[in-house]
Short mmCIF file of C-alpha atoms in Angstrom, two decimals:
data_model
loop_
_atom_site.label_atom_id
_atom_site.label_comp_id
_atom_site.label_asym_id
_atom_site.label_seq_id
_atom_site.Cartn_x
_atom_site.Cartn_y
_atom_site.Cartn_z
CA MET A 197 0.00 0.00 0.00
CA THR A 198 1.49 3.31 -1.09
CA THR A 199 0.54 6.60 0.51
CA SER A 200 0.76 9.49 -1.89
CA LYS A 201 1.80 12.90 -0.72
CA GLN A 202 -0.18 15.90 -1.82
CA GLN A 203 1.33 19.29 -2.44
CA ARG A 204 -0.16 22.00 -0.25
CA THR A 205 0.34 25.70 0.23
CA CYS A 206 -0.09 27.36 3.63
CA SER A 207 -1.52 30.83 4.22
CA LYS A 208 2.03 32.26 4.19
CA GLY A 209 2.69 30.80 0.74
CA HIS A 210 4.98 27.93 1.77
CA ARG A 211 4.69 24.91 -0.49
CA TYR A 212 5.08 21.48 1.11
CA TYR A 213 4.01 17.87 0.67
CA LYS A 214 1.97 15.86 3.18
CA SER A 215 0.28 12.49 3.12
CA SER A 216 -1.83 13.06 6.25
CA ASP A 217 -4.81 15.32 6.88
CA CYS A 218 -2.78 17.39 9.35
CA PRO A 219 -3.07 21.06 8.30
CA THR A 220 0.17 22.15 9.99
CA CYS A 221 2.77 23.61 7.67
CA PRO A 222 6.18 22.11 8.57
CA ILE A 223 7.99 25.23 7.37
CA CYS A 224 5.90 27.52 9.60
CA GLU A 225 6.43 25.13 12.53
CA GLN A 226 10.19 25.23 12.07
CA GLU A 227 10.13 29.03 11.90
CA ARG A 228 8.21 29.33 15.18
CA LYS A 229 10.33 26.83 17.11
CA PRO A 230 11.97 28.59 20.07
CA GLU A 231 15.77 28.85 19.95
CA SER A 232 16.15 28.29 23.68
CA GLY A 233 14.25 27.18 26.73
CA PHE A 234 12.56 23.91 27.54
CA LEU A 235 10.08 24.17 24.64
CA SER A 236 12.97 24.19 22.16
CA GLN A 237 13.91 20.65 23.27
CA LEU A 238 10.53 19.16 22.33
CA SER A 239 9.01 17.84 19.13
CA ALA A 240 6.50 20.13 17.41
CA PRO A 241 3.44 18.07 18.50
CA ALA A 242 4.59 18.04 22.14
CA ARG A 243 5.37 21.75 22.06
CA ARG A 244 1.96 22.55 20.53
CA ALA A 245 0.27 20.35 23.16
CA LEU A 246 1.81 22.36 25.98
CA GLU A 247 1.16 25.71 24.32
CA HIS A 248 -2.46 24.77 23.59
CA ASN A 249 -2.91 24.05 27.30
CA GLY A 250 -1.31 27.33 28.39
CA VAL A 251 2.06 25.90 29.44
CA THR A 252 4.70 28.28 28.15
CA SER A 253 7.02 28.55 31.16
CA ILE A 254 8.88 26.02 33.28
CA GLN A 255 7.04 27.35 36.34
CA GLN A 256 3.68 26.62 34.71
CA LEU A 257 4.89 23.11 33.83
CA SER A 258 5.66 22.43 37.49
CA THR A 259 1.98 22.91 38.41
CA PHE A 260 0.99 19.74 36.53
CA THR A 261 1.46 16.06 37.30
CA GLU A 262 3.10 13.78 34.74
CA LYS A 263 -0.26 12.05 34.22
CA GLU A 264 -1.95 15.36 33.45
CA ILE A 265 0.75 16.26 30.92
CA LEU A 266 0.45 12.87 29.20
CA LYS A 267 -3.28 13.46 28.70
CA PHE A 268 -2.57 16.45 26.45
CA HIS A 269 -3.22 15.58 22.81
CA GLY A 270 0.16 15.39 21.06
CA MET A 271 2.18 14.69 24.19
CA GLY A 272 3.92 11.33 24.39
CA PRO A 273 6.02 9.51 26.99
CA ALA A 274 9.24 10.21 25.05
CA SER A 275 8.96 13.89 26.03
CA LEU A 276 8.81 13.25 29.77
CA PRO A 277 12.58 12.75 30.32
CA LYS A 278 13.26 16.08 28.59
CA LEU A 279 10.61 17.80 30.70
CA ARG A 280 11.90 16.23 33.93
CA ALA A 281 15.44 17.36 33.09
CA ALA A 282 14.28 20.91 32.34
CA LEU A 283 12.39 21.04 35.63
CA GLN A 284 15.40 19.66 37.54
CA ASP A 285 17.73 22.21 35.91
CA ASN A 286 15.47 24.91 37.37
CA GLY A 287 15.12 23.34 40.82
CA LEU A 288 11.55 22.23 40.13
CA THR A 289 9.61 18.98 39.79
CA PHE A 290 6.25 17.86 38.49
CA LYS A 291 3.40 18.25 40.95
CA SER A 292 2.91 15.12 43.07
#
């Protein structure tokens, strides 16, 4: 079974190919990726999951439990070690 990629153009005029129904432009996502901070260490889906739920600072992250974070759509278990390390670097932990 072969999945064909379709060419798309985002609202900013970027042309890209995707085989899924996901409307996210990979070029726009790369442009908005932070250069530093804990969000810069995450994949785009994990970063969007946190941002969508209002988590944009390490202090905000520390107010959630790991289970709560994993319930966010787009967040997977592979991101937890990076999040734990970022919290630890700042003297914080996930909520118990």
